[in-house]
Amino acid sequence: MIKKLLVANRGEIAVRVMRSCKEMGIKTVAVYSDADRKAKHVRYADEAYYIGASPSSESYLRKDKIIEVAKKSGADAIHPGYGFLSENGDFAQLCEDEGIIFIGPSPYAIHTMGDKITARQTMMEAGVPVVPGSKEKISSEKRAMEVIRQIGLPVMIKASAGGGGKGMRMVKEESEVISALRGARSEAKSAFGDDAVYVEKYISSPHHIEFQILADKFGNTIHLCERECSVQRRHQKVVEETPSPLMTAELREKMGRDAVAAAKAVNYYGAGTIEFLVDDDLNYYFLEMNTRLQVEHPITERVVGVDIVREQINIANGLPLTYAQDKIRQRGHSIECRIYAEDPENNFMPSPGIIKEIVEPLGLGVRTDGYMYEGFEIPIFYDPMISKLIVWGETRMEAIMRMRRVLDEYKISGVKTSLSFLRSIMETPDFVEGNYNTHFIEKNFDFLMSKRNCDKHCEDIAMIAAFVEYLSKLEKTQPTTQFDVYFNKWKDVGRIKAAMRI
Amino acid sequence: MDFEVIIGERTAKINLLESTGNLLRIAVDDKVYELDSVTTGNGVYSIISNGKSYDIDVVQGKSKKHFIVNSDMNEYKVEIEDAESRYMKAMNKAKGFDEGNTIYCPMPGKIVKVLVAAGDTVEAGQTLVIVSAMKMESEFKASKACVIKEVAVKEDETVTGGQKMIVIE
């Protein structure tokens, strides 16, 4: 049984994993880079070890250093979180070779699903429908052009080692191919250390729906129903919800069955996610399998009442699944908003910096998974996602109303965040009606960017607040006790005159 | 001493008429507000005006006279103009210095690529420099056809928010 667990990650997910560990009586070990000495996961863990410089290639991606820390600290297991080494089969193999439990599937399953081309072939053999596309990796720019001409535009260029929207580009015209290819490659290289890419036919106006899978080492495989992830910006998920407004009971059963079949095709064990593209006629295609814990796992936890990290640890311990498929029921509705440190008004430019003030929302049906605290500096080296807000409601509308309330309540100052953008999403009629696909943000962009009504009066109040702050700063730099800075000079003159008289 | 406040397109005169503890009387143009304002001292203000409660957050912007004000999901860039800043603006104008000719890096990050050198002629929309922050690469482009006057950064250099990158003619 696992007694001490090393989390080979940072940020909110490291904290999230440690929470379950603490509830299970498992000791936690954090690793950190130069930029993360003050990070929450370091403070939260029982033990913490330095592993290198700030760029992830010199710290969180260093397999050797992480293994070294696991041995030094006596950790019997490593949880990789998401991103970094989570879908690195070689790392899973290395852990196995070193006698450390890797919290995740077998190296074989990671390699097969991680290589998107092999994954597609495996799915075809298992009878799961896939998106048409290139059969092998794109080796050169010339080869890319050939393949793209063959499939026909528009296409998606994707990192073969990819996931989480990184290293992915959509191409509508031939003139964009070269720059898209280079961009995807460079991003893939820095995010995954592998710049191989492939090309896939672009499915127009798809829904992005995924199924959460749990499988133990005895061949028991279940799904925890779907997550609707169609609200995306530049292929990055922004809002997720479950159940999907598009889903029917029949479709859920059919897709769930295929998702389980997909996992079984690679003898999967652990937690994983099967991503599908679904068109308006409810045809669906296997997109990829994420062989790790997913960012948006909390909404599933909320509606089915399963702690997915706890299940991952149990499975790694060689225990059978706690739940059977017929015990899995969705209750109510859950929505997650991802909060990014970026400036929606300035083309979503990343906005790292020091958190000046943070007030997290509370109340019934609210969960925040984050890692910020006042005074913490969000580093420039890592993902801009700084927090997740998860709400639950008896109905979808209740969940939306609650999300509006908590977005208003959430206050983060010091860095720019996407909070106001998320708030606008919750107001958008297409979202409220549940009538949206992956083009949602593009389609509703003007509405999403429109300012909330503000009359002259609230402008005045903003001016007043800035003015009062300006005056109080001015006051601090001058040795005066009075608020009205204008008259103090005269007092000073008076004092000097009085002193001169003596 | 008179102050002006610039918020978006609007410029208003602002004046502190009276202050007694938390209670302030402030005039914005011709309108006089009676306010009760308290702060945590960290830029966080609770202001009550006419029974309405405002929870406001003031963060310093690029200078001690520039502020970013957050209130009810609305964000405002506010600039306080005092005698000194009016003087400086007049001076800069006289010297022919135009802020619009300089490209600043809006966030801390790392220079991935510098695609131009001083003296180059560039077209509108041409990428001049690429900055990486938080795993995202942002391209900075020329807003108009112009000549590069100065390149103030080099590749692999770490930049801070607000740092000058490129000056055009």
XYZ file of C-alpha atoms in Angstrom:
671
model
C 0.000 0.000 0.000
C 1.199 3.480 -0.892
C 2.338 5.358 2.213
C 4.169 8.301 0.719
C 3.411 9.878 -2.625
C 5.486 12.296 -4.702
C 3.549 14.707 -6.900
C 5.627 15.445 -9.998
C 3.746 18.610 -10.795
C 2.990 22.134 -9.620
C 0.083 24.557 -9.404
C -3.502 23.694 -8.652
C -3.282 20.046 -9.696
C -0.408 19.319 -7.308
C -2.493 20.738 -4.476
C -5.592 18.848 -5.673
C -3.763 15.498 -5.661
C -2.281 16.150 -2.228
C -5.747 16.849 -0.837
C -6.895 13.311 -1.594
C -3.612 11.937 -0.234
C -4.151 13.719 3.060
C -7.656 12.291 3.312
C -6.229 8.811 2.720
C -3.477 9.181 5.314
C -0.738 9.228 2.672
C 2.314 11.470 3.189
C 2.978 13.953 0.386
C 6.199 15.021 -1.309
C 6.447 18.147 -3.484
C 9.117 19.040 -6.023
C 9.803 22.598 -7.102
C 11.835 24.800 -9.420
C 13.518 28.139 -8.724
C 10.364 30.044 -9.648
C 8.196 27.907 -7.359
C 9.971 28.073 -4.028
C 7.046 30.037 -2.615
C 4.363 28.078 -4.468
C 1.347 26.706 -2.638
C 2.086 23.040 -3.396
C 5.460 23.389 -1.657
C 3.828 24.863 1.416
C 1.016 22.321 1.388
C 3.147 19.170 1.141
C 4.730 17.276 4.041
C 8.109 17.335 2.289
C 9.496 19.446 -0.548
C 12.625 19.121 -2.672
C 14.292 21.452 -5.125
C 14.767 19.964 -8.609
C 16.162 22.704 -10.835
C 15.906 25.948 -12.730
C 12.604 27.572 -13.681
C 12.111 26.408 -17.294
C 10.177 23.127 -17.098
C 12.769 21.356 -19.254
C 15.226 21.888 -16.399
C 12.885 20.945 -13.552
C 9.399 19.447 -13.906
C 10.395 17.515 -17.030
C 13.608 16.127 -15.515
C 12.802 12.430 -15.050
C 16.163 11.673 -13.422
C 15.841 14.362 -10.764
C 12.291 13.401 -9.908
C 13.229 9.724 -9.505
C 16.193 10.805 -7.378
C 13.883 12.784 -5.076
C 11.436 9.864 -4.866
C 14.261 7.607 -3.689
C 15.756 10.150 -1.327
C 12.378 10.871 0.291
C 11.293 7.236 0.351
C 8.162 7.888 -1.716
C 6.651 4.637 -2.963
C 4.565 6.252 -5.694
C 4.614 9.189 -8.139
C 1.502 11.029 -9.300
C 2.255 13.020 -12.459
C -0.870 15.236 -12.452
C -1.591 16.531 -15.976
C 0.858 18.061 -18.454
C 4.614 17.689 -17.843
C 5.446 13.958 -17.532
C 1.869 12.719 -17.157
C 1.677 11.200 -20.628
C 5.303 10.231 -20.960
C 5.494 6.456 -21.334
C 9.254 6.425 -20.828
C 8.819 8.036 -17.450
C 6.162 5.467 -16.463
C 8.608 2.749 -17.558
C 11.447 4.346 -15.616
C 9.309 4.415 -12.458
C 8.468 0.743 -12.935
C 12.164 -0.114 -13.455
C 13.091 1.776 -10.310
C 10.420 0.010 -8.272
C 8.273 3.117 -7.827
C 4.522 2.969 -8.485
C 3.462 5.307 -11.301
C -0.089 6.565 -10.707
C -1.388 6.043 -14.202
C -1.762 3.421 -16.887
C 0.900 1.034 -18.210
C 3.755 2.392 -20.356
C 2.246 0.376 -23.210
C -1.142 2.149 -22.943
C 0.547 5.571 -22.738
C 2.729 4.883 -25.773
C -0.128 3.509 -27.843
C -2.571 6.305 -27.030
C 0.125 8.993 -26.812
C 1.191 8.345 -30.329
C -1.958 9.646 -31.955
C -1.332 7.751 -35.193
C -1.024 4.367 -33.463
C -4.028 5.270 -31.329
C -6.151 5.884 -34.422
C -5.177 2.526 -35.878
C -5.898 0.733 -32.597
C -9.339 2.371 -32.398
C -10.211 1.351 -35.939
C -9.399 -2.236 -35.026
C -11.582 -1.972 -31.912
C -14.497 -0.737 -34.032
C -14.491 2.816 -32.633
C -15.074 5.490 -35.334
C -12.138 7.930 -35.982
C -11.647 11.243 -37.852
C -10.149 10.873 -41.370
C -6.512 12.001 -41.558
C -2.843 11.251 -42.203
C -1.652 7.732 -41.497
C 1.876 8.656 -40.490
C 3.856 11.524 -38.926
C 4.636 14.555 -41.059
C 8.379 14.603 -41.603
C 8.814 17.696 -43.766
C 7.013 20.820 -44.935
C 6.857 19.348 -48.430
C 5.251 16.159 -47.139
C 2.724 18.227 -45.176
C 1.599 19.968 -48.353
C 1.154 16.630 -50.130
C -0.930 15.140 -47.342
C -3.044 18.264 -46.976
C -3.778 18.332 -50.720
C -4.823 14.702 -50.430
C -7.226 15.132 -47.478
C -8.477 18.541 -48.591
C -8.675 21.792 -46.619
C -9.548 22.757 -43.976
C -7.349 20.558 -41.787
C -5.975 20.473 -38.266
C -2.237 20.164 -37.661
C -1.678 18.438 -34.347
C 1.288 17.429 -32.248
C 1.516 13.644 -32.242
C 2.633 13.814 -28.618
C 0.066 16.554 -27.960
C -2.799 17.267 -25.658
C -4.418 20.189 -23.909
C -4.594 22.200 -27.123
C -0.846 22.794 -27.252
C 0.959 22.390 -30.562
C -2.256 22.517 -32.545
C -3.190 24.727 -35.504
C -6.140 24.950 -37.837
C -5.358 25.591 -41.490
C -7.941 27.002 -43.879
C -5.699 28.020 -46.758
C -2.544 26.641 -48.326
C -0.688 29.879 -47.686
C -1.037 29.299 -43.933
C 0.392 25.794 -43.942
C 4.071 26.640 -43.438
C 3.597 29.111 -40.592
C 1.007 26.878 -38.898
C 3.341 23.914 -39.176
C 6.264 25.825 -37.710
C 4.126 27.256 -34.915
C 2.695 23.846 -34.005
C 6.167 22.290 -34.071
C 7.801 24.948 -31.930
C 4.971 24.812 -29.375
C 5.040 20.997 -29.345
C 8.786 21.034 -28.858
C 8.632 23.280 -25.814
C 5.529 21.646 -24.313
C 6.315 17.969 -24.927
C 9.929 17.840 -26.089
C 8.805 16.212 -29.364
C 8.035 18.182 -32.520
C 6.355 15.439 -34.595
C 2.978 16.489 -35.984
C 0.177 14.925 -38.035
C -2.731 16.167 -40.089
C -6.413 15.453 -39.571
C -9.517 16.451 -41.534
C -11.272 19.375 -39.887
C -14.797 18.473 -38.800
C -16.912 21.623 -39.099
C -19.012 22.814 -36.148
C -18.276 19.833 -33.913
C -19.112 19.350 -30.275
C -16.289 18.243 -28.083
C -17.606 15.612 -25.714
C -15.455 13.311 -23.624
C -16.035 10.312 -21.386
C -14.289 9.714 -18.082
C -13.008 6.165 -17.723
C -11.954 4.195 -14.654
C -10.376 0.751 -14.997
C -8.706 -1.533 -12.458
C -6.007 -4.154 -13.015
C -8.594 -6.963 -13.067
C -10.154 -5.881 -16.351
C -13.103 -4.044 -14.803
C -13.718 -0.891 -16.846
C -16.464 1.656 -16.248
C -17.264 5.160 -17.475
C -18.373 8.084 -15.313
C -20.470 9.635 -18.103
C -19.643 12.595 -20.300
C -18.264 16.108 -20.082
C -19.221 18.756 -22.604
C -16.086 20.751 -23.468
C -17.135 22.720 -26.549
C -16.503 26.181 -25.123
C -12.963 26.584 -26.391
C -10.705 29.411 -27.427
C -7.806 28.535 -29.696
C -8.449 24.848 -28.918
C -8.081 25.496 -25.206
C -11.053 24.527 -23.098
C -12.554 27.438 -21.218
C -15.821 26.145 -19.746
C -16.922 22.535 -19.255
C -20.200 21.111 -18.043
C -21.881 17.827 -17.334
C -24.334 16.494 -18.374
C -23.921 17.753 -21.945
C -26.968 19.704 -23.177
C -26.646 17.710 -26.404
C -26.666 14.286 -24.769
C -29.532 11.800 -24.853
C -29.764 8.664 -22.714
C -29.368 6.453 -25.816
C -26.331 8.350 -27.109
C -24.741 8.301 -23.662
C -25.076 4.565 -23.482
C -23.698 4.067 -26.983
C -20.758 6.447 -26.573
C -20.068 5.126 -23.084
C -19.875 1.609 -24.483
C -17.432 2.716 -27.192
C -15.358 4.623 -24.638
C -15.060 1.498 -22.506
C -14.159 -0.527 -25.627
C -11.471 2.033 -26.516
C -9.906 1.715 -23.061
C -10.086 -2.070 -23.148
C -8.335 -2.124 -26.538
C -5.115 -1.037 -24.791
C -5.682 -3.040 -21.576
C -6.122 0.244 -19.810
C -6.008 0.651 -16.060
C -6.251 3.873 -14.032
C -8.236 6.986 -14.871
C -8.430 8.175 -18.457
C -10.526 10.205 -20.831
C -11.817 9.348 -24.278
C -12.384 12.492 -26.323
C -14.925 12.469 -29.124
C -15.994 14.967 -31.756
C -19.757 14.918 -32.188
C -21.519 16.574 -35.129
C -25.005 18.090 -35.139
C -26.484 14.800 -36.355
C -24.979 13.081 -33.304
C -22.386 11.167 -35.323
C -19.276 10.830 -33.205
C -15.583 10.202 -33.865
C -12.777 9.157 -31.549
C -10.397 12.095 -31.276
C -7.845 10.949 -28.728
C -7.433 9.375 -25.344
C -5.876 11.311 -22.498
C -4.111 8.756 -20.351
C -4.086 10.890 -17.244
C -6.184 12.937 -14.872
C -7.998 15.697 -16.763
C -8.138 19.392 -15.784
C -11.941 19.273 -15.806
C -12.293 16.098 -13.707
C -13.999 17.936 -10.795
C -17.332 18.364 -12.595
C -17.553 14.592 -12.977
C -16.591 14.125 -9.338
C -19.376 16.493 -8.381
C -22.242 14.872 -10.300
C -21.326 11.212 -9.794
C -19.859 11.586 -6.294
C -16.552 9.820 -6.992
C -13.133 11.136 -5.923
C -11.189 10.304 -9.079
C -7.746 10.811 -7.521
C -8.650 8.441 -4.703
C -9.742 5.872 -7.281
C -6.462 6.343 -9.152
C -4.519 5.624 -5.988
C -6.680 2.608 -5.135
C -6.197 1.191 -8.619
C -2.429 1.737 -8.359
C -2.548 -0.117 -5.056
C -3.986 -3.105 -6.919
C -7.484 -2.786 -5.473
C -10.605 -3.525 -7.515
C -12.853 -0.603 -8.558
C -15.037 0.749 -5.766
C -17.959 1.220 -8.151
C -19.772 -0.907 -10.709
C -21.239 0.687 -13.855
C -24.835 0.313 -12.653
C -24.008 2.270 -9.490
C -22.921 5.335 -11.498
C -25.674 7.972 -11.652
C -25.439 11.640 -12.577
C -27.108 13.838 -10.018
C -27.781 17.493 -10.869
C -25.578 19.638 -13.060
C -22.016 20.858 -12.738
C -20.070 23.597 -14.580
C -16.387 24.470 -14.454
C -14.796 27.753 -15.491
C -11.044 27.879 -16.060
C -9.486 31.099 -14.903
C -6.472 32.169 -16.904
C -3.962 34.900 -16.084
C -4.541 36.700 -19.342
C -5.992 39.966 -20.544
C -9.186 39.470 -22.577
C -9.113 43.135 -23.594
C -5.614 42.886 -24.992
C -5.929 39.889 -27.290
C -5.723 37.480 -24.320
C -2.092 38.338 -23.713
C -0.651 36.304 -20.815
C -0.483 38.298 -17.610
C 1.954 36.880 -15.068
C 2.630 38.916 -11.931
C 2.157 39.229 -8.201
C -1.232 38.509 -6.669
C -2.144 41.542 -4.671
C -5.462 40.479 -3.303
C -7.557 37.372 -3.686
C -11.030 36.613 -2.394
C -12.314 33.173 -3.343
C -16.047 32.567 -3.511
C -17.723 30.297 -1.006
C -21.202 28.990 -0.319
C -23.375 26.032 -1.251
C -22.327 24.045 -4.299
C -19.013 25.860 -4.857
C -15.527 24.450 -5.235
C -12.358 26.301 -6.187
C -9.217 24.452 -7.206
C -6.399 26.952 -7.272
C -2.974 27.676 -5.916
C -2.816 31.412 -5.470
C -2.423 33.417 -2.350
C -1.736 37.064 -1.661
C 1.844 37.976 -2.418
C 2.511 34.965 -4.655
C 4.122 35.774 -7.970
C 2.639 33.800 -10.879
C 5.716 32.742 -12.861
C 6.175 33.383 -16.571
C 7.392 29.836 -17.201
C 4.240 27.778 -16.825
C 0.646 27.461 -17.904
C -1.520 30.595 -17.558
C -4.367 28.636 -15.921
C -4.337 29.791 -12.323
C -7.596 28.528 -10.898
C -10.747 26.555 -11.580
C -14.217 27.366 -10.363
C -16.622 24.459 -10.119
C -20.281 24.834 -9.219
C -23.118 22.424 -8.802
C -26.867 22.936 -9.081
C -29.942 20.724 -9.017
C -30.703 21.934 -12.566
C -28.578 23.414 -15.339
C -30.131 26.856 -14.879
C -29.443 26.765 -11.147
C -25.812 25.937 -11.917
C -25.559 28.849 -14.388
C -27.079 31.294 -11.888
C -24.674 30.027 -9.245
C -21.709 30.386 -11.595
C -22.706 34.000 -12.287
C -22.855 34.643 -8.568
C -19.449 33.098 -7.814
C -17.747 34.827 -10.746
C -18.973 38.129 -9.329
C -17.704 37.111 -5.917
C -14.239 35.996 -7.082
C -11.745 38.839 -6.748
C -8.206 38.573 -7.998
C -6.095 41.672 -8.277
C -2.516 42.233 -9.345
C -2.786 40.189 -12.523
C -5.316 40.356 -15.348
C -7.677 37.400 -15.440
C -10.386 36.006 -17.679
C -13.061 36.364 -14.946
C -15.067 39.049 -16.763
C -14.879 37.091 -20.021
C -16.221 33.994 -18.233
C -18.985 36.082 -16.705
C -20.015 37.165 -20.204
C -20.100 33.536 -21.341
C -22.613 32.815 -18.565
C -24.837 35.601 -20.006
C -24.595 34.560 -23.656
C -27.996 33.319 -24.903
C -26.441 30.428 -26.891
C -24.759 29.169 -23.742
C -27.796 29.670 -21.533
C -29.918 27.754 -24.038
C -27.296 25.011 -24.265
C -27.141 25.579 -27.998
C -23.429 25.705 -28.797
C -20.492 23.909 -30.401
C -16.724 24.545 -30.606
C -17.384 27.753 -32.605
C -19.213 29.282 -29.666
C -16.572 31.885 -28.778
C -15.871 32.863 -32.376
C -19.586 33.171 -33.107
C -20.409 35.187 -29.988
C -17.183 37.164 -29.831
C -18.735 40.616 -30.123
C -21.242 39.860 -27.405
C -18.532 38.394 -25.186
C -16.280 41.414 -25.581
C -19.005 44.016 -25.076
C -18.633 45.943 -21.852
C -21.155 45.663 -19.139
C -23.393 48.664 -18.881
C -21.781 51.438 -16.997
C -23.210 54.901 -16.743
C -21.384 58.102 -15.952
C -22.072 57.519 -12.289
C -20.034 54.312 -11.932
C -17.276 55.915 -13.980
C -17.291 58.736 -11.469
C -16.941 56.278 -8.596
C -13.986 54.615 -10.358
C -12.369 58.014 -10.812
C -12.941 58.859 -7.186
C -11.389 55.602 -5.996
C -8.301 56.177 -8.145
C -8.064 59.764 -6.946
C -8.333 58.791 -3.291
C -5.645 56.146 -3.803
C -3.447 58.704 -5.587
C -3.838 61.185 -2.735
C -3.115 58.594 -0.065
C 0.059 57.509 -1.900
C 1.073 61.143 -2.187
C 0.453 61.549 1.510
C 2.673 58.567 2.325
C 5.622 60.007 0.442
C 5.324 63.258 2.375
C 5.612 63.336 6.165
C 2.119 64.652 6.778
C -0.680 63.308 8.891
C -3.495 65.173 7.274
C -5.407 63.915 4.296
C -5.731 67.151 2.397
C -2.297 67.492 0.949
C -2.798 70.965 -0.441
C -2.612 72.927 2.770
C 0.222 71.138 4.500
C 2.893 73.041 2.642
C 1.583 76.210 4.231
C 1.762 74.544 7.610
C 5.354 73.571 6.928
C 6.186 77.134 6.035
C 4.479 78.270 9.212
C 6.478 75.792 11.268
C 9.747 76.859 9.707
C 8.929 80.483 10.316
C 8.071 79.723 13.939
C 11.342 77.833 14.378
C 13.343 80.664 12.836
C 11.921 83.069 15.352
C 13.421 81.103 18.262
C -3.951 72.853 -7.160
C -6.303 71.270 -9.617
C -6.456 67.708 -10.829
C -7.919 66.134 -13.886
C -8.867 62.492 -14.303
C -8.733 60.732 -17.643
C -10.881 57.633 -18.073
C -11.121 56.312 -21.617
C -12.191 59.208 -23.814
C -13.408 61.276 -20.928
C -11.496 63.891 -18.962
C -13.039 65.324 -15.819
C -11.959 67.835 -13.228
C -11.745 66.323 -9.781
C -11.411 68.043 -6.458
C -11.321 67.044 -2.820
C -13.526 69.595 -1.124
C -13.498 68.283 2.401
C -12.362 65.277 4.371
C -13.260 64.276 7.912
C -12.051 60.769 8.723
C -13.818 58.412 6.312
C -16.209 61.041 5.127
C -15.244 62.803 1.942
C -16.775 65.420 -0.266
C -15.408 65.134 -3.767
C -16.452 67.084 -6.837
C -16.266 65.438 -10.248
C -16.785 68.268 -12.737
C -19.886 69.979 -11.350
C -21.222 67.042 -9.420
C -20.484 66.822 -5.703
C -20.350 63.380 -4.090
C -20.703 62.790 -0.380
C -18.870 59.572 0.311
C -17.880 57.234 3.066
C -14.625 55.594 1.981
C -12.580 53.034 3.916
C -9.613 51.013 2.746
C -7.563 48.023 3.839
C -4.560 50.079 2.810
C -3.865 47.670 -0.009
C -5.775 49.431 -2.761
C -9.026 47.801 -1.718
C -11.803 50.321 -1.094
C -15.279 50.092 0.259
C -17.134 53.196 -0.803
C -20.691 54.026 0.201
C -22.351 56.729 -1.833
C -25.979 57.604 -1.325
C -26.618 54.234 0.351
C -25.048 52.264 -2.504
C -22.120 50.044 -1.603
C -19.148 49.733 -3.955
C -16.366 47.208 -3.582
C -13.457 48.628 -5.532
C -9.936 47.602 -6.184
C -7.268 50.071 -7.267
C -3.976 48.798 -8.657
C -1.159 51.052 -9.737
C -0.575 51.087 -13.493
C 2.532 52.043 -15.415
C 3.282 55.055 -13.201
C 2.222 56.519 -9.889
C -0.422 58.465 -11.763
C -1.876 55.559 -13.711
C -4.333 53.221 -12.058
C -6.353 50.177 -12.986
C -9.666 50.273 -11.193
C -11.789 47.155 -10.861
C -15.371 47.556 -9.833
C -18.174 45.064 -10.420
C -16.396 43.227 -13.253
C -15.696 46.490 -15.022
C -12.117 47.501 -15.437
C -11.049 51.081 -16.008
C -7.718 52.580 -16.827
C -7.575 55.853 -14.941
C -4.929 58.518 -15.185
C -4.581 61.355 -12.727
C -3.211 64.482 -14.291
C -1.564 66.960 -11.969
C 0.594 70.003 -12.642
C 3.716 67.886 -13.007
C 2.282 65.458 -15.569
C 0.807 68.317 -17.572
C 4.245 69.893 -17.668
C 5.915 66.630 -18.723
C 3.366 66.044 -21.471
C 3.897 69.528 -22.838
C 7.668 68.988 -22.784
C 7.446 65.657 -24.617
C 5.163 67.163 -27.206
C 7.600 69.995 -27.759
C 10.433 67.476 -28.271
C 8.340 65.590 -30.851
C 8.369 62.447 -28.765
C 5.368 60.270 -29.438
C 4.459 57.322 -27.213
C 2.751 55.665 -30.164
C 6.104 55.097 -31.861
C 7.376 52.748 -29.200
C 6.388 49.127 -28.767
C 6.483 48.083 -25.146
C 6.240 44.537 -23.856
C 2.941 44.452 -21.941
C 3.949 41.511 -19.742
C 7.060 39.898 -18.304
C 8.430 37.222 -20.604
C 11.282 36.095 -22.779
C 12.233 37.307 -26.260
C 12.009 34.319 -28.599
C 12.850 36.044 -31.859
C 13.769 39.495 -33.087
C 12.905 39.608 -36.776
C 14.053 43.129 -37.636
C 17.083 45.357 -37.173
C 17.452 49.111 -36.922
C 17.127 50.693 -40.346
C 14.827 47.986 -41.781
C 11.760 49.043 -43.699
C 8.712 47.017 -42.693
C 5.167 46.673 -43.949
C 1.979 46.993 -41.918
C 1.220 43.702 -40.178
C 4.789 42.442 -40.397
C 5.952 40.599 -37.279
C 8.763 42.435 -35.515
C 9.362 40.473 -32.368
C 8.039 37.314 -30.701
C 7.715 37.115 -26.927
C 7.073 33.948 -24.957
C 5.275 33.974 -21.621
C 3.383 31.173 -19.921
C 4.027 28.720 -22.760
C 2.316 31.046 -25.255
C 4.130 32.902 -27.984
C 2.844 36.388 -28.787
C 3.783 38.171 -31.990
C 4.189 41.930 -32.013
C 3.465 43.434 -35.410
C 3.928 46.767 -37.109
C 0.688 48.742 -37.107
C 1.751 50.637 -40.242
C 4.474 50.633 -42.881
C 7.504 52.241 -41.281
C 11.247 52.239 -40.682
C 12.732 50.609 -37.575
C 14.595 53.215 -35.567
C 15.767 51.176 -32.650
C 15.686 47.572 -31.443
C 16.086 47.592 -27.673
C 15.937 43.853 -26.972
C 17.801 40.771 -28.109
C 16.879 37.116 -28.467
C 16.722 35.000 -25.292
C 16.604 38.140 -23.195
C 14.173 38.178 -20.266
C 11.973 41.267 -20.327
C 9.825 42.900 -17.681
C 6.316 44.246 -18.187
C 6.471 47.712 -19.718
C 9.985 47.315 -21.098
C 10.749 49.099 -24.389
C 11.286 46.670 -27.263
C 11.149 48.530 -30.581
C 11.019 52.168 -31.650
C 9.731 53.036 -35.121
C 10.009 56.269 -37.051
